[in-house]
Amino acid sequence: MDSFSFLIVTGTPDNTEFGIDFLAINITEQFRGVKFIPQGPHFVYSSSKDHFGNPSTSRSGFLHYYKGGEILVKEWNAKNEELQDRTRGDVELEKQRIKENIKDLDRFLAMYEFENIGKWKSLTSLITEDAVQRLSPPCKIIRNSVEFKSCTDENRPRGKPEAPIRNVRIRSTDDEAMYLPKMEVIAETQPQYSKLPERYNQFSSPAEKTFNNIDTVNLIDKLFTEITTPSNLLEELQFCFIVYLCCLSIDSLAHWRQILSLLCNSEQAVEKYRTFYLQFINVIKHQLPEIPIEFIEQNSTNTIYLDIKNLLRNLIINGITEPSELLQKHLDDTISWTFEDLLEEDPEDLPQIVDLSS
């Protein structure tokens, strides 16, 4: 019993969608929480439904690192329609009373789903309690999209004052920006992800732009100097992928995609950070079979497939052949991706010969 944890929830309306990891249920008035939660990180989410059983709010939740024998208490916030920390009464005293009377609550608690525990542990193997604290939003509630502050009158778009509205023509993105509100993210609602370096900006030289498009090693070096350790980036890679899976967060999926692209497209970084890349391979091995179905198709427009192909090529060039072959086999078995002629140059990358005589 001491190796498992309990989640107690109060005040949740009937027919609310409730989930923990891969388990999703519509709760009834007798529902009081979940029992026998294994130690480690687990994502809890909820979503209100209308009278017809359709979601009326987007998912929101939290990632919590459960310790053995822990009792976590949450209550329903009717205004925001989401679970939040317990605010009523003496929480520690309440936990003690729950612990003493846990057998009486047993029939009101859903059993944690152990059928997919192996998959869940593979997807969260590097997420520590520190990582949960470091990457979660300051408000501790993770929503499927970041929130923005209301636009003040000062920031409302007005365009060029001298131009009559009926004669306005948007000729460039600069002109377009004048007619859009200046939106500001509410920082407390945003996961604390690393700021990833851009491949180039307005101050980049032509040589830097060209090199960064060919090999991202300089960007990876820059990122590794800004985070505590490279392993923190792998924790973040798992964290944002889990937030996407459980909370359907497009923002977190986009962040995962950016990290993947950065790490896959550097031959020099594979040589320089060999141990890191062996860990990286093991992380994405479990993630790729879980990506959205629209990214599964193997073709020349699937950028995830192309990035993985570049990664496999960079691994082979640097002599990391066996892990590359194992990853190829795993992806063939799980999502039917195959990779041929990895060391051949892509025709689009070959120099073009232009005949100037005609």
Coordinates of C-alpha atoms in Angstrom, one line a residue:
M1 CA 0.0 0.0 0.0
D2 CA 2.8 2.4 0.9
S3 CA 4.3 2.1 -2.6
F4 CA 1.1 3.6 -4.2
S5 CA -0.6 7.0 -4.0
F6 CA -4.2 8.2 -4.0
L7 CA -5.8 11.2 -5.7
I8 CA -8.9 12.6 -4.0
V9 CA -11.2 15.0 -5.9
T10 CA -14.2 16.9 -4.6
G11 CA -17.1 18.8 -6.1
T12 CA -16.6 17.5 -9.7
P13 CA -19.9 17.6 -11.7
D14 CA -21.4 14.5 -13.1
N15 CA -20.5 13.5 -16.7
T16 CA -17.2 15.5 -16.5
E17 CA -14.5 13.9 -18.6
F18 CA -11.7 12.9 -16.2
G19 CA -8.3 11.3 -17.2
I20 CA -5.1 10.2 -15.7
D21 CA -2.4 9.2 -18.2
F22 CA -4.1 6.9 -20.7
L23 CA -7.2 6.3 -18.6
A24 CA -10.2 8.5 -19.5
I25 CA -13.7 8.2 -18.0
N26 CA -17.0 10.1 -17.6
I27 CA -17.4 10.4 -13.9
T28 CA -20.6 10.0 -11.9
E29 CA -21.7 11.6 -8.6
Q30 CA -20.1 8.8 -6.6
F31 CA -16.6 9.4 -8.1
R32 CA -14.1 10.6 -5.5
G33 CA -10.7 10.0 -7.2
V34 CA -8.2 7.3 -8.2
K35 CA -6.4 4.7 -6.1
F36 CA -3.2 2.8 -6.5
I37 CA -1.3 5.3 -8.5
P38 CA 2.3 4.1 -9.1
Q39 CA 5.2 6.3 -8.0
G40 CA 6.5 8.8 -10.6
P41 CA 5.0 11.5 -12.8
H42 CA 1.4 11.3 -13.9
F43 CA -0.8 13.7 -15.8
V44 CA -4.3 14.3 -14.5
Y45 CA -6.8 16.3 -16.7
S46 CA -10.5 17.1 -16.9
S47 CA -13.0 18.7 -19.3
S48 CA -16.6 19.7 -18.8
K49 CA -19.3 18.4 -21.1
D50 CA -22.7 19.8 -22.2
H51 CA -26.1 18.1 -21.9
F52 CA -25.4 16.2 -25.1
G53 CA -22.1 14.7 -23.9
N54 CA -19.9 17.0 -26.0
P55 CA -16.9 18.7 -24.5
S56 CA -17.9 22.3 -23.5
T57 CA -14.4 23.3 -22.4
S58 CA -10.9 22.4 -23.5
R59 CA -8.8 20.1 -21.4
S60 CA -6.8 21.3 -18.5
G61 CA -4.8 19.5 -16.0
F62 CA -1.5 19.1 -14.1
L63 CA 1.5 16.9 -14.0
H64 CA 2.4 15.7 -10.5
Y65 CA 5.2 13.5 -9.3
Y66 CA 3.6 11.1 -6.9
K67 CA 5.6 9.6 -4.0
G68 CA 4.8 6.3 -2.4
G69 CA 1.9 6.5 0.1
E70 CA 1.0 10.1 -0.9
I71 CA -2.5 11.4 -0.7
L72 CA -3.2 14.4 -3.1
V73 CA -6.4 16.4 -2.7
K74 CA -7.9 18.5 -5.4
E75 CA -11.2 20.4 -5.7
W76 CA -13.3 21.5 -8.6
N77 CA -13.2 25.2 -9.5
A78 CA -16.7 25.9 -10.9
K79 CA -15.8 29.3 -12.3
N80 CA -12.9 28.0 -14.4
E81 CA -14.3 24.5 -14.8
E82 CA -11.1 22.8 -13.8
L83 CA -9.4 21.0 -10.9
Q84 CA -7.3 23.1 -8.5
D85 CA -5.4 22.7 -5.2
R86 CA -7.6 22.3 -2.2
T87 CA -8.3 25.6 -0.6
R88 CA -10.9 24.8 2.1
G89 CA -10.1 23.8 5.6
D90 CA -7.0 22.3 7.0
V91 CA -5.6 20.3 4.1
E92 CA -3.1 18.3 6.1
L93 CA -5.7 17.3 8.7
E94 CA -8.0 16.3 5.8
K95 CA -5.3 14.1 4.3
Q96 CA -4.7 12.4 7.7
R97 CA -8.4 11.7 8.1
I98 CA -8.6 10.3 4.5
K99 CA -5.6 8.1 5.2
E100 CA -7.2 6.7 8.4
N101 CA -10.5 6.0 6.5
I102 CA -9.2 5.0 3.1
K103 CA -11.0 1.7 3.2
D104 CA -14.3 3.4 3.5
L105 CA -13.5 5.4 0.3
D106 CA -12.4 2.4 -1.7
R107 CA -15.6 1.9 -3.5
F108 CA -15.7 5.5 -4.7
L109 CA -12.2 5.4 -6.2
A110 CA -11.4 4.3 -9.7
M111 CA -8.5 1.9 -10.1
Y112 CA -5.4 3.2 -11.9
E113 CA -5.1 1.6 -15.3
F114 CA -2.1 -0.7 -15.2
E115 CA -2.6 -2.1 -18.8
N116 CA -0.5 0.7 -20.3
I117 CA 1.9 1.4 -17.4
G118 CA 4.9 0.1 -19.4
K119 CA 4.2 2.5 -22.2
W120 CA 3.7 5.4 -19.8
K121 CA 6.9 4.7 -18.0
S122 CA 8.8 4.6 -21.3
L123 CA 7.4 8.0 -22.3
T124 CA 8.2 9.6 -18.9
S125 CA 11.4 7.7 -17.9
L126 CA 13.5 10.9 -17.5
I127 CA 10.9 13.2 -15.9
T128 CA 12.0 13.9 -12.3
E129 CA 10.2 15.7 -9.6
D130 CA 12.5 18.7 -10.2
A131 CA 11.6 18.6 -13.9
V132 CA 7.9 18.8 -13.1
Q133 CA 8.5 21.8 -10.8
R134 CA 10.8 23.5 -13.3
L135 CA 8.7 23.1 -16.5
S136 CA 5.1 23.4 -15.2
P137 CA 3.4 26.9 -15.5
P138 CA 3.7 29.1 -12.3
C139 CA -0.1 28.6 -11.9
K140 CA 0.5 24.8 -11.8
I141 CA -2.4 24.3 -14.2
I142 CA -1.6 23.2 -17.7
R143 CA -4.2 24.2 -20.4
N144 CA -4.2 23.1 -24.0
S145 CA -3.2 26.6 -25.1
V146 CA -1.5 29.6 -23.5
E147 CA -3.8 32.5 -22.4
F148 CA -3.5 36.1 -23.5
K149 CA -4.3 39.3 -21.7
S150 CA -7.2 41.3 -23.0
C151 CA -6.3 43.9 -25.5
T152 CA -6.3 47.4 -23.9
D153 CA -7.7 50.3 -25.7
E154 CA -4.2 51.6 -26.2
N155 CA -3.2 48.4 -28.0
R156 CA -6.2 48.1 -30.2
P157 CA -5.3 48.1 -33.9
R158 CA -6.1 51.3 -35.7
G159 CA -4.0 51.2 -38.9
K160 CA -2.7 54.4 -40.5
P161 CA -4.8 57.3 -39.2
E162 CA -4.6 59.2 -42.5
A163 CA -6.0 56.3 -44.6
P164 CA -9.8 56.0 -44.9
I165 CA -11.0 52.6 -44.0
R166 CA -12.7 51.9 -47.3
N167 CA -9.4 52.6 -49.2
V168 CA -7.1 50.5 -47.0
R169 CA -5.0 48.0 -48.8
I170 CA -2.7 45.6 -47.0
R171 CA 0.5 45.4 -49.1
S172 CA 2.9 43.8 -46.7
T173 CA 3.2 41.9 -43.4
D174 CA 4.3 45.2 -41.8
D175 CA 1.0 46.8 -42.9
E176 CA -0.9 43.8 -41.8
A177 CA 0.6 44.0 -38.3
M178 CA -0.9 47.4 -37.8
Y179 CA -4.4 46.0 -38.0
L180 CA -3.8 43.2 -35.5
P181 CA -4.0 43.5 -31.8
K182 CA -0.8 43.4 -29.7
M183 CA -1.4 40.2 -27.7
E184 CA 0.6 39.5 -24.6
V185 CA 0.8 36.0 -23.1
I186 CA -0.2 35.6 -19.4
A187 CA 3.2 34.3 -18.2
E188 CA 1.7 32.4 -15.3
T189 CA -0.2 30.1 -17.7
Q190 CA 2.7 29.2 -19.9
P191 CA 4.8 26.1 -19.4
Q192 CA 8.4 27.1 -18.6
Y193 CA 10.0 25.7 -21.8
S194 CA 13.5 26.7 -22.9
K195 CA 13.8 29.5 -25.5
L196 CA 15.2 27.7 -28.6
P197 CA 17.8 29.5 -30.7
E198 CA 16.6 30.6 -34.2
R199 CA 18.5 29.4 -37.3
Y200 CA 19.0 32.9 -38.3
N201 CA 17.8 36.5 -37.5
Q202 CA 18.3 39.9 -39.0
F203 CA 21.8 40.1 -37.6
S204 CA 23.0 36.8 -39.1
S205 CA 25.6 37.0 -41.8
P206 CA 24.9 35.1 -45.1
A207 CA 27.6 32.6 -44.1
E208 CA 25.9 31.9 -40.8
K209 CA 22.5 31.5 -42.4
T210 CA 23.9 29.0 -44.9
F211 CA 25.8 27.0 -42.3
N212 CA 22.9 26.8 -39.8
N213 CA 20.6 25.5 -42.5
I214 CA 23.1 22.7 -43.3
D215 CA 24.2 21.8 -39.8
T216 CA 22.6 23.1 -36.5
V217 CA 25.6 22.4 -34.3
N218 CA 26.2 26.1 -33.4
L219 CA 22.6 26.4 -32.3
I220 CA 22.8 23.2 -30.2
D221 CA 26.1 24.5 -28.6
K222 CA 24.3 27.8 -27.8
L223 CA 21.3 26.0 -26.3
F224 CA 23.5 23.7 -24.2
T225 CA 25.2 26.7 -22.7
E226 CA 21.9 28.2 -21.6
I227 CA 20.4 25.2 -19.9
T228 CA 21.8 23.5 -16.7
T229 CA 22.7 20.2 -18.4
P230 CA 21.9 18.6 -21.8
S231 CA 19.8 16.0 -20.0
N232 CA 17.4 18.8 -19.0
L233 CA 16.5 19.1 -22.7
L234 CA 15.6 15.4 -22.8
E235 CA 13.4 15.9 -19.7
E236 CA 11.7 18.8 -21.5
L237 CA 11.3 16.7 -24.7
Q238 CA 9.4 14.1 -22.7
F239 CA 7.4 16.8 -20.7
C240 CA 6.1 18.7 -23.7
F241 CA 5.2 15.5 -25.6
I242 CA 3.2 14.2 -22.6
V243 CA 1.4 17.6 -22.3
Y244 CA 0.5 17.2 -26.0
L245 CA -0.8 13.6 -25.6
C246 CA -2.8 14.2 -22.5
C247 CA -3.9 17.9 -22.8
L248 CA -4.0 18.0 -26.6
S249 CA -1.8 21.1 -26.5
I250 CA -0.8 22.2 -30.0
D251 CA 1.7 24.6 -28.5
S252 CA 3.6 21.8 -26.7
L253 CA 3.5 19.7 -29.9
A254 CA 5.1 22.6 -31.8
H255 CA 7.8 22.9 -29.2
W256 CA 8.5 19.2 -29.3
R257 CA 8.7 19.5 -33.1
Q258 CA 11.2 22.3 -32.9
I259 CA 13.5 20.5 -30.5
L260 CA 13.4 17.4 -32.7
S261 CA 14.3 19.4 -35.8
L262 CA 17.2 21.1 -34.0
L263 CA 18.7 17.9 -32.8
C264 CA 18.2 15.8 -35.9
N265 CA 19.9 18.0 -38.4
S266 CA 23.5 18.1 -37.2
E267 CA 26.2 15.7 -38.2
Q268 CA 28.8 17.6 -36.1
A269 CA 26.6 17.5 -32.9
V270 CA 26.2 13.8 -33.1
E271 CA 30.0 13.4 -33.0
K272 CA 30.4 16.0 -30.3
Y273 CA 27.6 14.9 -28.0
R274 CA 27.6 11.1 -28.6
T275 CA 26.4 10.0 -25.2
F276 CA 23.5 12.6 -25.3
Y277 CA 22.4 11.3 -28.7
L278 CA 22.3 7.7 -27.5
Q279 CA 19.8 8.9 -24.8
F280 CA 17.9 11.1 -27.4
I281 CA 17.4 8.0 -29.6
N282 CA 15.9 6.1 -26.8
V283 CA 13.5 9.0 -26.0
I284 CA 12.1 9.4 -29.5
K285 CA 12.0 5.7 -30.1
H286 CA 9.0 5.6 -27.8
Q287 CA 7.5 8.9 -28.9
L288 CA 7.4 8.5 -32.6
P289 CA 4.8 5.7 -32.7
E290 CA 2.5 8.1 -30.7
I291 CA 2.6 11.1 -33.0
P292 CA -0.6 12.3 -34.7
I293 CA -1.7 10.1 -37.6
E294 CA -1.3 12.9 -40.1
F295 CA 2.4 12.8 -39.4
I296 CA 2.7 9.0 -40.0
E297 CA 2.7 9.0 -43.8
Q298 CA 6.1 8.3 -45.3
N299 CA 6.6 10.9 -48.1
S300 CA 8.8 13.8 -49.1
T301 CA 6.5 16.4 -47.5
N302 CA 6.5 14.8 -44.0
T303 CA 9.2 16.9 -42.3
I304 CA 9.3 14.7 -39.2
Y305 CA 10.1 11.7 -41.4
L306 CA 12.8 13.7 -43.2
D307 CA 14.3 14.9 -39.9
I308 CA 14.5 11.3 -38.6
K309 CA 16.1 10.2 -41.9
N310 CA 18.7 12.9 -41.4
L311 CA 19.3 11.8 -37.9
L312 CA 19.8 8.1 -39.0
R313 CA 22.2 9.3 -41.6
N314 CA 24.2 11.4 -39.1
L315 CA 24.4 8.5 -36.7
I316 CA 25.8 6.1 -39.4
I317 CA 28.4 8.7 -40.6
N318 CA 29.6 9.0 -37.0
G319 CA 29.9 5.2 -36.5
I320 CA 26.8 4.8 -34.3
T321 CA 25.5 2.1 -36.6
E322 CA 23.9 -0.4 -34.3
P323 CA 21.6 2.1 -32.5
S324 CA 20.7 3.5 -35.9
E325 CA 19.7 0.1 -37.2
L326 CA 17.7 -0.7 -34.1
L327 CA 15.8 2.5 -34.4
Q328 CA 15.1 1.8 -38.1
K329 CA 13.7 -1.6 -37.3
H330 CA 11.6 -0.3 -34.4
L331 CA 10.0 2.4 -36.7
D332 CA 9.4 -0.2 -39.5
D333 CA 7.7 -2.5 -37.0
T334 CA 5.5 0.2 -35.3
I335 CA 4.7 2.8 -38.0
S336 CA 6.0 1.1 -41.2
W337 CA 8.7 3.7 -41.9
T338 CA 11.5 2.4 -44.0
F339 CA 14.8 4.2 -44.9
E340 CA 16.8 3.3 -47.9
D341 CA 20.1 4.7 -49.3
L342 CA 20.7 6.8 -46.3
L343 CA 24.2 7.7 -47.3
E344 CA 23.2 8.8 -50.8
E345 CA 23.0 12.5 -51.5
D346 CA 19.5 14.0 -51.9
P347 CA 19.2 15.2 -55.5
E348 CA 17.8 18.5 -54.2
D349 CA 21.0 19.0 -52.3
L350 CA 23.3 18.4 -55.2
P351 CA 24.9 21.5 -57.0
Q352 CA 22.8 22.6 -60.0
I353 CA 24.6 23.1 -63.3
V354 CA 23.3 26.1 -65.2
D355 CA 24.1 26.4 -68.9
L356 CA 24.9 30.0 -69.7
S357 CA 25.8 29.4 -73.3
S358 CA 22.3 29.5 -74.7

